[in-house]
PDB file of C-alpha atoms in Angstrom:
ATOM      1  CA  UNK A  11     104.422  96.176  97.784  1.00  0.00           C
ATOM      2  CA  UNK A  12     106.998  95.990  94.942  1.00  0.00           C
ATOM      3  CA  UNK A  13     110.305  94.675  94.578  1.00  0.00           C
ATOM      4  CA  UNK A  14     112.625  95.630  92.032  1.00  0.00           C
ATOM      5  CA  UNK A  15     115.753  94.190  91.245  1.00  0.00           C
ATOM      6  CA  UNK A  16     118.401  96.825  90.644  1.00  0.00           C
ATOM      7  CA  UNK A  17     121.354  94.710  90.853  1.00  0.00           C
ATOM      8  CA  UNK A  18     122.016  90.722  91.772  1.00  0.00           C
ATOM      9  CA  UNK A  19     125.303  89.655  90.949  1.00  0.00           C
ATOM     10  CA  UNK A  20     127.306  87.554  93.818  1.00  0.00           C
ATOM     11  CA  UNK A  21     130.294  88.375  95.036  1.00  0.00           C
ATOM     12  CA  UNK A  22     131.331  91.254  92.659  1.00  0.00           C
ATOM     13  CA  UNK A  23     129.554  92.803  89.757  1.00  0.00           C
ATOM     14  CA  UNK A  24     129.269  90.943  86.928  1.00  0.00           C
ATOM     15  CA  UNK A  25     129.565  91.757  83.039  1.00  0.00           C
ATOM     16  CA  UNK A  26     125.327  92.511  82.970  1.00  0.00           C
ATOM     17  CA  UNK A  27     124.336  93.217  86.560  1.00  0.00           C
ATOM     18  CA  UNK A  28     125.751  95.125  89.476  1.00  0.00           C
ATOM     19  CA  UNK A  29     126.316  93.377  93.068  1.00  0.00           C
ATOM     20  CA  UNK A  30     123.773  92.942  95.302  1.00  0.00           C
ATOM     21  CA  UNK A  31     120.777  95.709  95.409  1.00  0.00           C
ATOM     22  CA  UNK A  32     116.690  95.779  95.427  1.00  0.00           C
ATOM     23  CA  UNK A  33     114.438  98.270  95.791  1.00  0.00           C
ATOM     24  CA  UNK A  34     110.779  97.225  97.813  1.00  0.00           C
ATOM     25  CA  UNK A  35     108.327 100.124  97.743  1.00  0.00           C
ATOM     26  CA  UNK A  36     104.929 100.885  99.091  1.00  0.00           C
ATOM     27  CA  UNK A  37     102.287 102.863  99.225  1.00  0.00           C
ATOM     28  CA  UNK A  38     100.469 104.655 102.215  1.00  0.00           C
ATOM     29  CA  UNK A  39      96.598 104.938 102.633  1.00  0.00           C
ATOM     30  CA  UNK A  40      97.491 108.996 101.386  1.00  0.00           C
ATOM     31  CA  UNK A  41      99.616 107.899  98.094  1.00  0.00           C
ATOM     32  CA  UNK A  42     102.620 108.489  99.292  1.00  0.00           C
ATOM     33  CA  UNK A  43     105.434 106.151  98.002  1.00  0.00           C
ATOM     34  CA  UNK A  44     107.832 104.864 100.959  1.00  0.00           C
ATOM     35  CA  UNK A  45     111.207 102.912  99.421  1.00  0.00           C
ATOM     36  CA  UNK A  46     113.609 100.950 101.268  1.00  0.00           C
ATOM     37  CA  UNK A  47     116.518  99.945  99.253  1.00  0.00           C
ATOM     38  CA  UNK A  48     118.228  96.281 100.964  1.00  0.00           C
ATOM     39  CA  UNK A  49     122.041  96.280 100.210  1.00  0.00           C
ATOM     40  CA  UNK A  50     123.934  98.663  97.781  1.00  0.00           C
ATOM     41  CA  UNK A  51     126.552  96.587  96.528  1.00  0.00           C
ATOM     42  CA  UNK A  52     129.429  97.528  94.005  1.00  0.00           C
ATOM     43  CA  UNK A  53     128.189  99.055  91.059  1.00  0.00           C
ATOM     44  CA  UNK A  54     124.552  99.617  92.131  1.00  0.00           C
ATOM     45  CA  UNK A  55     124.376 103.362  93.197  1.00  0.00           C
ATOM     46  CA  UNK A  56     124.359 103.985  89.027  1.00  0.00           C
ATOM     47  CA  UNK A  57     121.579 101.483  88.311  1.00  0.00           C
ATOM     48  CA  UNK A  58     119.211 102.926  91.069  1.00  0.00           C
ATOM     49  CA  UNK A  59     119.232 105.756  89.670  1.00  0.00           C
ATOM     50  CA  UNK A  60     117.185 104.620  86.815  1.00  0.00           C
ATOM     51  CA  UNK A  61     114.725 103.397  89.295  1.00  0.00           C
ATOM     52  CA  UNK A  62     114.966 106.520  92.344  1.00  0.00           C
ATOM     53  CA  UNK A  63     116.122 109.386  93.119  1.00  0.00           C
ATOM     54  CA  UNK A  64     118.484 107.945  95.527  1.00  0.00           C
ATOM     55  CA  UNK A  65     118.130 111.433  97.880  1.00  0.00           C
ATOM     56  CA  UNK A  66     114.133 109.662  98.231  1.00  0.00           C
ATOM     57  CA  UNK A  67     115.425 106.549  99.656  1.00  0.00           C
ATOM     58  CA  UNK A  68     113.473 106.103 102.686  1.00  0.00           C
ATOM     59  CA  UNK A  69     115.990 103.759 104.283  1.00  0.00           C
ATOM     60  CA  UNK A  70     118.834 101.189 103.297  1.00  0.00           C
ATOM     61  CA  UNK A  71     119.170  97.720 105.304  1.00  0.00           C
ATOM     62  CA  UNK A  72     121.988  96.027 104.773  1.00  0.00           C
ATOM     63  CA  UNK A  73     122.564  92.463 105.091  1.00  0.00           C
ATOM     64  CA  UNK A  74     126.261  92.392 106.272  1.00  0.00           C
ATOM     65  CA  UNK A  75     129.286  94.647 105.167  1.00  0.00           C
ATOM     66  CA  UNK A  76     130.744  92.714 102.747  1.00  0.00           C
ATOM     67  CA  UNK A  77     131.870  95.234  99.956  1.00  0.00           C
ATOM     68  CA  UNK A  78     129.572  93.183  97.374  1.00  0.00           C
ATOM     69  CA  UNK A  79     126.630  94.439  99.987  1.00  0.00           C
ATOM     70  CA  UNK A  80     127.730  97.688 100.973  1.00  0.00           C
ATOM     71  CA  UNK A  81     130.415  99.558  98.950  1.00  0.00           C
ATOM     72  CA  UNK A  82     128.131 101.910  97.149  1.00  0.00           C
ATOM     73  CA  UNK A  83     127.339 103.674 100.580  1.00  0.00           C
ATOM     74  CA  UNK A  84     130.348 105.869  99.946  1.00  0.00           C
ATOM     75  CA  UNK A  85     129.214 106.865  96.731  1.00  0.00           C
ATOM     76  CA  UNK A  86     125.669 107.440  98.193  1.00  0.00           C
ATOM     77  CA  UNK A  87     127.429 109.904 100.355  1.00  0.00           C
ATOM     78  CA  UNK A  88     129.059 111.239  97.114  1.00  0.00           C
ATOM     79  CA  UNK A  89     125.625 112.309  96.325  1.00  0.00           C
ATOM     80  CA  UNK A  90     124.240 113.212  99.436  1.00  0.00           C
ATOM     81  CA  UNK A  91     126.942 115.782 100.547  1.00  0.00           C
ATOM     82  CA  UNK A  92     127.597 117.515  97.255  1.00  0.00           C
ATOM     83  CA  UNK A  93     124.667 117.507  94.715  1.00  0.00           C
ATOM     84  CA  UNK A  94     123.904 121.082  93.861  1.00  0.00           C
ATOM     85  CA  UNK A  95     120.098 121.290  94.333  1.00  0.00           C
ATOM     86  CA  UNK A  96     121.015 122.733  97.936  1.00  0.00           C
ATOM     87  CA  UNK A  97     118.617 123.218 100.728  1.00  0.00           C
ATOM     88  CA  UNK A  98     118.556 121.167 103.690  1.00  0.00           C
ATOM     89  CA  UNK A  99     120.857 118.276 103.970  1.00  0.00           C
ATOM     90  CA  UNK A 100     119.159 115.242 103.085  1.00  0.00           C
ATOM     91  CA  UNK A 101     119.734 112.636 105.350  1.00  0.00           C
ATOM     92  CA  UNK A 102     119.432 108.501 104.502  1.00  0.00           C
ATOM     93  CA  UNK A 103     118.796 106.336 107.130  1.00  0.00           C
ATOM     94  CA  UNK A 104     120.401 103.035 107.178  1.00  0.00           C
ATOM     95  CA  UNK A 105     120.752 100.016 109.304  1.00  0.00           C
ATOM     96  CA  UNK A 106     123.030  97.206 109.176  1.00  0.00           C
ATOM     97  CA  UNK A 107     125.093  94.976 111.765  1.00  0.00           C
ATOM     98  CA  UNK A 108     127.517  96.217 114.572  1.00  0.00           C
ATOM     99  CA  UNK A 109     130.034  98.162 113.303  1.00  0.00           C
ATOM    100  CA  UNK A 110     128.534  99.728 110.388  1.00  0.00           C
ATOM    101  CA  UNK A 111     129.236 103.392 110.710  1.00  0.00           C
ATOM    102  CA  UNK A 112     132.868 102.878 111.119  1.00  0.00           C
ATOM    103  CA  UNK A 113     133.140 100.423 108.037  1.00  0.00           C
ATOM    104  CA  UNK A 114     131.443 102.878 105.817  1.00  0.00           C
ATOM    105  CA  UNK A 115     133.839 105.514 106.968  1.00  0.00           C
ATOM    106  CA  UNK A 116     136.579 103.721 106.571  1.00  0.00           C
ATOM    107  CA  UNK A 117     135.473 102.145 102.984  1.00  0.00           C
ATOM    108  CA  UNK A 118     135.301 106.072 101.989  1.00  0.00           C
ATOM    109  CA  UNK A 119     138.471 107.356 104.082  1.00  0.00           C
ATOM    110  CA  UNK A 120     137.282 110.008 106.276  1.00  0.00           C
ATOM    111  CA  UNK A 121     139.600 112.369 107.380  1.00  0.00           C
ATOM    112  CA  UNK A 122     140.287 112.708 111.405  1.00  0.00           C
ATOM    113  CA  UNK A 123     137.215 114.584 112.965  1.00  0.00           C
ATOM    114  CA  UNK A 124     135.393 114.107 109.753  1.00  0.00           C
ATOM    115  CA  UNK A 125     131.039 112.352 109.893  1.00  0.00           C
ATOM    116  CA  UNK A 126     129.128 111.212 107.788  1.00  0.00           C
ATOM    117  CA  UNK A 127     126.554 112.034 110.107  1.00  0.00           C
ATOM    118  CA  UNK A 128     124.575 114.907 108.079  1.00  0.00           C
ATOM    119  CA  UNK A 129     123.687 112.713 105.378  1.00  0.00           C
ATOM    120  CA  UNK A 130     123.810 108.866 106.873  1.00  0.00           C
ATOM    121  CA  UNK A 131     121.901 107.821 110.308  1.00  0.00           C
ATOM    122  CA  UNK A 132     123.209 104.390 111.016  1.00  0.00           C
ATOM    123  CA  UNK A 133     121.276 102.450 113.648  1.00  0.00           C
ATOM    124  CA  UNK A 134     122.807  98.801 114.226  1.00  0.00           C
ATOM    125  CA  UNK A 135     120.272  96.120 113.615  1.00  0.00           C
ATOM    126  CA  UNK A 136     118.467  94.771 116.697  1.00  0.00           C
ATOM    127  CA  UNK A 137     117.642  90.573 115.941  1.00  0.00           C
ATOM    128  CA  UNK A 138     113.942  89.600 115.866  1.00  0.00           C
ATOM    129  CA  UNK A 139     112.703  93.957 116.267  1.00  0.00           C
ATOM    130  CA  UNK A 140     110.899  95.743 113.963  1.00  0.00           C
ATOM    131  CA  UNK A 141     111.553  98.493 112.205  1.00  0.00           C
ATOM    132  CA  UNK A 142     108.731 100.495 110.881  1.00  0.00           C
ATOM    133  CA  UNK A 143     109.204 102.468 107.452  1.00  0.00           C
ATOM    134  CA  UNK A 144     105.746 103.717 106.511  1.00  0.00           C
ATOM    135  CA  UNK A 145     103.550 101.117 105.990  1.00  0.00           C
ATOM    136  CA  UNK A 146     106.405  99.031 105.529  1.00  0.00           C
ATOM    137  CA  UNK A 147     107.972  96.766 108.796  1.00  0.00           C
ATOM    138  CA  UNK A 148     111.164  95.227 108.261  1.00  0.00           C
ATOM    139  CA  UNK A 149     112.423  92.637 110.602  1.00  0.00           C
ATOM    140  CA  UNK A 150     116.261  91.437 110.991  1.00  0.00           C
ATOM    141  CA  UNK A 151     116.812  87.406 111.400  1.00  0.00           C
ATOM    142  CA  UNK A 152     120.396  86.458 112.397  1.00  0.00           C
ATOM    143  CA  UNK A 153     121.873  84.135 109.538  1.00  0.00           C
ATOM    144  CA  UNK A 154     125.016  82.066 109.123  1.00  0.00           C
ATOM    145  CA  UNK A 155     127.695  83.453 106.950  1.00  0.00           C
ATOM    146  CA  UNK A 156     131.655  84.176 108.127  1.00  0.00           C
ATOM    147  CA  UNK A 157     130.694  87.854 109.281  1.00  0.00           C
ATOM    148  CA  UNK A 158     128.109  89.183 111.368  1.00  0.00           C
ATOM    149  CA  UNK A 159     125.071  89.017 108.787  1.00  0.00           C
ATOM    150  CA  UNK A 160     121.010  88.814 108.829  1.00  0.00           C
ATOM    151  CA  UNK A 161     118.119  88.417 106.446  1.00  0.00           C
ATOM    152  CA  UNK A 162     115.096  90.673 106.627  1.00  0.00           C
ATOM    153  CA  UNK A 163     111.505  89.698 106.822  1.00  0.00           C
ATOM    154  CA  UNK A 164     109.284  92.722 104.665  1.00  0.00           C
ATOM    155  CA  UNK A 165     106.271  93.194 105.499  1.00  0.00           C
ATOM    156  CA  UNK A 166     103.664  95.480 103.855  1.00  0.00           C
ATOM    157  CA  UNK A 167     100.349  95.827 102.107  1.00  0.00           C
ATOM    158  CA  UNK A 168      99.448  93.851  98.921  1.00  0.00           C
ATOM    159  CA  UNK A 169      99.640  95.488  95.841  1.00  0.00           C
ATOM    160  CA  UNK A 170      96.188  93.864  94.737  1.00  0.00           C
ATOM    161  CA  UNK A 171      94.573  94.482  97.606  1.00  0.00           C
ATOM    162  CA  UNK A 172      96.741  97.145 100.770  1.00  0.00           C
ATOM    163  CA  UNK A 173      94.055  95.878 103.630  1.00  0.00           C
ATOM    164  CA  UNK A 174      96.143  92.609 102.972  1.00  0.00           C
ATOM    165  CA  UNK A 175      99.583  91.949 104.762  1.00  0.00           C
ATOM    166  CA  UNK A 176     101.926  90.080 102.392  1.00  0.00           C
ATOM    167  CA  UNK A 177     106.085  89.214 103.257  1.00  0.00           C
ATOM    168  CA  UNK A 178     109.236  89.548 101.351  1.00  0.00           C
ATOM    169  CA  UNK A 179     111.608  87.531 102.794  1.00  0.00           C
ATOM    170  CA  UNK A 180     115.487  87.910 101.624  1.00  0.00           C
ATOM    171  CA  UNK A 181     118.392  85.742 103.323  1.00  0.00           C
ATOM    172  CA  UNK A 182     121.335  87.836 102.281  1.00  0.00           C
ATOM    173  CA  UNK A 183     124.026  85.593 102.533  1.00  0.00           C
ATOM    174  CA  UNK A 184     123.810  82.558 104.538  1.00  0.00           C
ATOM    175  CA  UNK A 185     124.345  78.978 104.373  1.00  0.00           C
ATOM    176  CA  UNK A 186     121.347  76.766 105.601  1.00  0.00           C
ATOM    177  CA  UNK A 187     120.654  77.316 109.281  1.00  0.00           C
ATOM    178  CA  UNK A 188     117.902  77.884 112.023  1.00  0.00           C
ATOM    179  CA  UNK A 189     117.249  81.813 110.983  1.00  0.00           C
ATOM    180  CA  UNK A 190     117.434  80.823 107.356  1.00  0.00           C
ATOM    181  CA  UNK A 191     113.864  78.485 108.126  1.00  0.00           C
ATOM    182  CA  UNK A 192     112.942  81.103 110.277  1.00  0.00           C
ATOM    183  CA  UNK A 193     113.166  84.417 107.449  1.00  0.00           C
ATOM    184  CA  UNK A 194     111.363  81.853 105.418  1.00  0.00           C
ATOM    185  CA  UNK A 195     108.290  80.657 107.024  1.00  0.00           C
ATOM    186  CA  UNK A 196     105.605  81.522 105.250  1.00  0.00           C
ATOM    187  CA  UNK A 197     106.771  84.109 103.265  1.00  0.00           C
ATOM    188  CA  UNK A 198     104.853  84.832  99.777  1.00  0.00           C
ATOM    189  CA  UNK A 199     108.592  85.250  97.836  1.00  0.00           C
ATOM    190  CA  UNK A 200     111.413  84.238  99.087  1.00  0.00           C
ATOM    191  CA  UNK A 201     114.465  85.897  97.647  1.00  0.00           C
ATOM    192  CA  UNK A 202     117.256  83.557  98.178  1.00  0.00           C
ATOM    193  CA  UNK A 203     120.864  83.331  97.573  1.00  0.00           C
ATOM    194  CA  UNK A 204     122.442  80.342  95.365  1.00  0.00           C
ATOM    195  CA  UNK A 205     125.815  81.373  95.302  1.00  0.00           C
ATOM    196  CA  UNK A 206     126.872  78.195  95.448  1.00  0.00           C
ATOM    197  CA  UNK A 207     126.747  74.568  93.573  1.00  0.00           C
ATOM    198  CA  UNK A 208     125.757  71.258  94.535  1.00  0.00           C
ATOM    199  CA  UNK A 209     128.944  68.519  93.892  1.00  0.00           C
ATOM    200  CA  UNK A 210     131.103  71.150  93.332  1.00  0.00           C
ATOM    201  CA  UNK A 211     130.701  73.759  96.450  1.00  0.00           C
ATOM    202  CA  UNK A 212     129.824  70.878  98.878  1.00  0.00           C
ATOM    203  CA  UNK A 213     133.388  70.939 101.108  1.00  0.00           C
ATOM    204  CA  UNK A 214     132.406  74.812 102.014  1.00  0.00           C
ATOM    205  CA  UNK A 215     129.988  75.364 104.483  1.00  0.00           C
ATOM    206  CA  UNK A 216     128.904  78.310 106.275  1.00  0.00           C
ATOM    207  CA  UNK A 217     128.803  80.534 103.753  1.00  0.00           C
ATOM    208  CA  UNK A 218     126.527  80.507 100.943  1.00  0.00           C
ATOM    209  CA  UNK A 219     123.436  78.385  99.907  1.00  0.00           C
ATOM    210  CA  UNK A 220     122.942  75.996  96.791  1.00  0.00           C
ATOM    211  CA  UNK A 221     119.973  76.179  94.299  1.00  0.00           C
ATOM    212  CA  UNK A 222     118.884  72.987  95.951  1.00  0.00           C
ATOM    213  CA  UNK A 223     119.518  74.503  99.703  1.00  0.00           C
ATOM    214  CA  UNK A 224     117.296  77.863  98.763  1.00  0.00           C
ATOM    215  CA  UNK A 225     114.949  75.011  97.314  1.00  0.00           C
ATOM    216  CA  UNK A 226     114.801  73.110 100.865  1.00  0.00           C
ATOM    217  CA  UNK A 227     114.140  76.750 102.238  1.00  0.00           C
ATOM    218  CA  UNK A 228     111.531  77.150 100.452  1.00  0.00           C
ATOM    219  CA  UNK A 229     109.508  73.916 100.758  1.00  0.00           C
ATOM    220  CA  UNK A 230     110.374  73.802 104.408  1.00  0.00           C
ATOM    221  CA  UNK A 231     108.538  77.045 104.596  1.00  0.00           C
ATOM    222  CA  UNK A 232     105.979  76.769 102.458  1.00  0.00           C
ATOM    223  CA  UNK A 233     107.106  79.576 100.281  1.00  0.00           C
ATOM    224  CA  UNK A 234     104.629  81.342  97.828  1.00  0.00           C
ATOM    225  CA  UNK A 235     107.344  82.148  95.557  1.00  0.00           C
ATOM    226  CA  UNK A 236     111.011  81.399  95.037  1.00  0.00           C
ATOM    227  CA  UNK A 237     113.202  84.085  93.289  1.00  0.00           C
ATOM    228  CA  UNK A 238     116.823  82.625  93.143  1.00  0.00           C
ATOM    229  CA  UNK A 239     119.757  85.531  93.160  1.00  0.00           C
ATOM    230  CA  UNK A 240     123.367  86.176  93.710  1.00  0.00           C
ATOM    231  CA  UNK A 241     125.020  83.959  91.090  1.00  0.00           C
ATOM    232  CA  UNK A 242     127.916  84.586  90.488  1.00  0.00           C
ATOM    233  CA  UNK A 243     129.435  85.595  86.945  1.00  0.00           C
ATOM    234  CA  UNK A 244     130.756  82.080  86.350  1.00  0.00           C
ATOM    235  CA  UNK A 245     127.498  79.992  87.381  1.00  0.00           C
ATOM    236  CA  UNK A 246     125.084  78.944  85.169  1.00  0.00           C
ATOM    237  CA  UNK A 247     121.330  79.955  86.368  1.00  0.00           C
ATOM    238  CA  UNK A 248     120.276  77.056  85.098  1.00  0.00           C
ATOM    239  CA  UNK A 249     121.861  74.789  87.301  1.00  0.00           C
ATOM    240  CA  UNK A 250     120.584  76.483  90.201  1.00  0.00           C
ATOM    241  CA  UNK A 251     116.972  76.530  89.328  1.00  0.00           C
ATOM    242  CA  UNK A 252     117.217  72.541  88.162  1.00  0.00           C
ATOM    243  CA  UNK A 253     118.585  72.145  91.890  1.00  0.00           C
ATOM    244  CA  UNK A 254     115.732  73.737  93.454  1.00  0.00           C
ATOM    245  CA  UNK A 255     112.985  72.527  91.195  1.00  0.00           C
ATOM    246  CA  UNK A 256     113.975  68.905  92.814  1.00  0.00           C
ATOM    247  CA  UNK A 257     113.129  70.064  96.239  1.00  0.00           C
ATOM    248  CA  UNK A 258     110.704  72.949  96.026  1.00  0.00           C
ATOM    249  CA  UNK A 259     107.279  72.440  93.857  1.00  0.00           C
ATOM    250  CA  UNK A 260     106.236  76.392  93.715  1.00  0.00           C
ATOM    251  CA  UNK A 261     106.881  78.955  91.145  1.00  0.00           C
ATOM    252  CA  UNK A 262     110.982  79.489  90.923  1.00  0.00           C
ATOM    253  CA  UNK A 263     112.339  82.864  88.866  1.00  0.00           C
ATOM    254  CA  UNK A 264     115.952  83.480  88.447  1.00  0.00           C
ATOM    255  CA  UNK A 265     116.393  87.301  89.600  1.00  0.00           C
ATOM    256  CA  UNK A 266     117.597  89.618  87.142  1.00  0.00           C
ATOM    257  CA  UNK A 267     118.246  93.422  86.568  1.00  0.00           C
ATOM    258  CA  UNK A 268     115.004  95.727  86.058  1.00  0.00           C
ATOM    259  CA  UNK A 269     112.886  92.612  87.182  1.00  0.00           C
ATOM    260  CA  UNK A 270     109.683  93.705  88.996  1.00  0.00           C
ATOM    261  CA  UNK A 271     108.039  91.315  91.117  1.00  0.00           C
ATOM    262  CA  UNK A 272     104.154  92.473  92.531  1.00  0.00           C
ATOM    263  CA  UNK A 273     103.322  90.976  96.170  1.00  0.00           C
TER     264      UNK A 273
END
């Protein structure tokens, strides 16, 4: 299993990375390559591209439907509906919270009588059931953030050795809570939001995690590895990995665009 990070900006693209987007891909026992993209935020539909044909996505699971998450579904649609190669209409499936069909719609502006059905599947995620992509199984954990939102649990065969079972674990966006320890436990990376900063963040809760939160995570889980993302523009990475490093003692990596990490 492979993750690669196509975008990991928080909260709105930022001058060297697009909003939230990575690509996790595996391969069967035949060699086929299944890829499940989680979140297409602003600006990442153009940087996947570099990575994926985006017409081979496999399926998209989306964290919640903020636009930093989920805006580049309309463009997706773009693609699917008119690129000239023809043929068959290629359909993406995607699952995300309650209400995401009629968000992405109205993100894009469908006319009356209009679907997006012929080229998007939307299936609402189900808390705690699996969904099987390939040899891939992704599993939704209910978070804490202002709107409906979950992390996902991946699970799929090492990349040193496929007869071994090895989890990605990535919180979306969530402030510390119950589901957060839950998407963690045990996971071999954890791929963790730090949106926020200790001392100067600390009177909003409910929303986003610290360095030294996604740290606590971490440890509390006994995390293999702990890739920090979703820093905003005006954050220093820095200061989120020195918060972590005081809680957590395993390997910490700041995400950034084109980074591959092997499970």
């Amino acid at each position: 299993m492979r993750l690669t990070v196509v975008g990991c900006a928080g909260s709105f693209p930022g001058p060297d990375s697009a909003a939230s987007c990575y690509l996790v891909e595996a391969d069967d026992a035949s060699g086929r390559t299944w890829r499940v993209v989680l979140d297409l935020g602003s600006g990442a539909l153009g940087v996947l591209q570099r990575h994926v044909d985006p017409a081979e996505v496999d399926l998209i699971g989306l964290s919640h439907l903020h636009p930093d998450h989920m805006a580049d579904l309309c463009g997706l649609y773009v693609f699917l509906k008119y690129h000239p190669r023809g043929g068959r209409p290629r359909r993406v499936v995607v699952h995300g919270p309650f209400g995401t069909a009629s968000r992405i719609a109205d993100a894009y502006g469908l006319e009356p009588g209009e679907s997006m059905g012929d080229h998007l599947t939307v299936h609402t995620w189900q808390p705690g059931h699996p969904v099987a992509v390939g040899p891939l199984t992704l599993t939704p954990v209910a978070v804490e953030h202002p709107v409906p939102a979950y992390g996902v649990r991946v699970e799929g065969p090492a990349e040193d050795d496929p007869s071994r079972r090895v989890v990605l674990a990535y919180t979306g966006d969530t402030d510390a809570c119950a589901g957060l320890d839950e998407l963690a436990a045990g996971a071999d990376v954890l791929l963790a939001e730090a949106a926020f900063v200790e001392g100067r963040d600390d009177a909003v809760r409910g929303i986003h995690l610290t360095g030294r939160r996604a740290g606590e995570a971490a440890a509390g889980g006994a995390v293999g590895r702990l890739v920090l993302t979703h820093l905003p523009a005006w954050n220093d990475a820095a200061d989120a990995v020195t918060e972590a490093r005081e809680v957590y003692a395993g390997p910490i990596d700041v995400a950034a665009p084109g980074m591959v990490v092997a499970l």
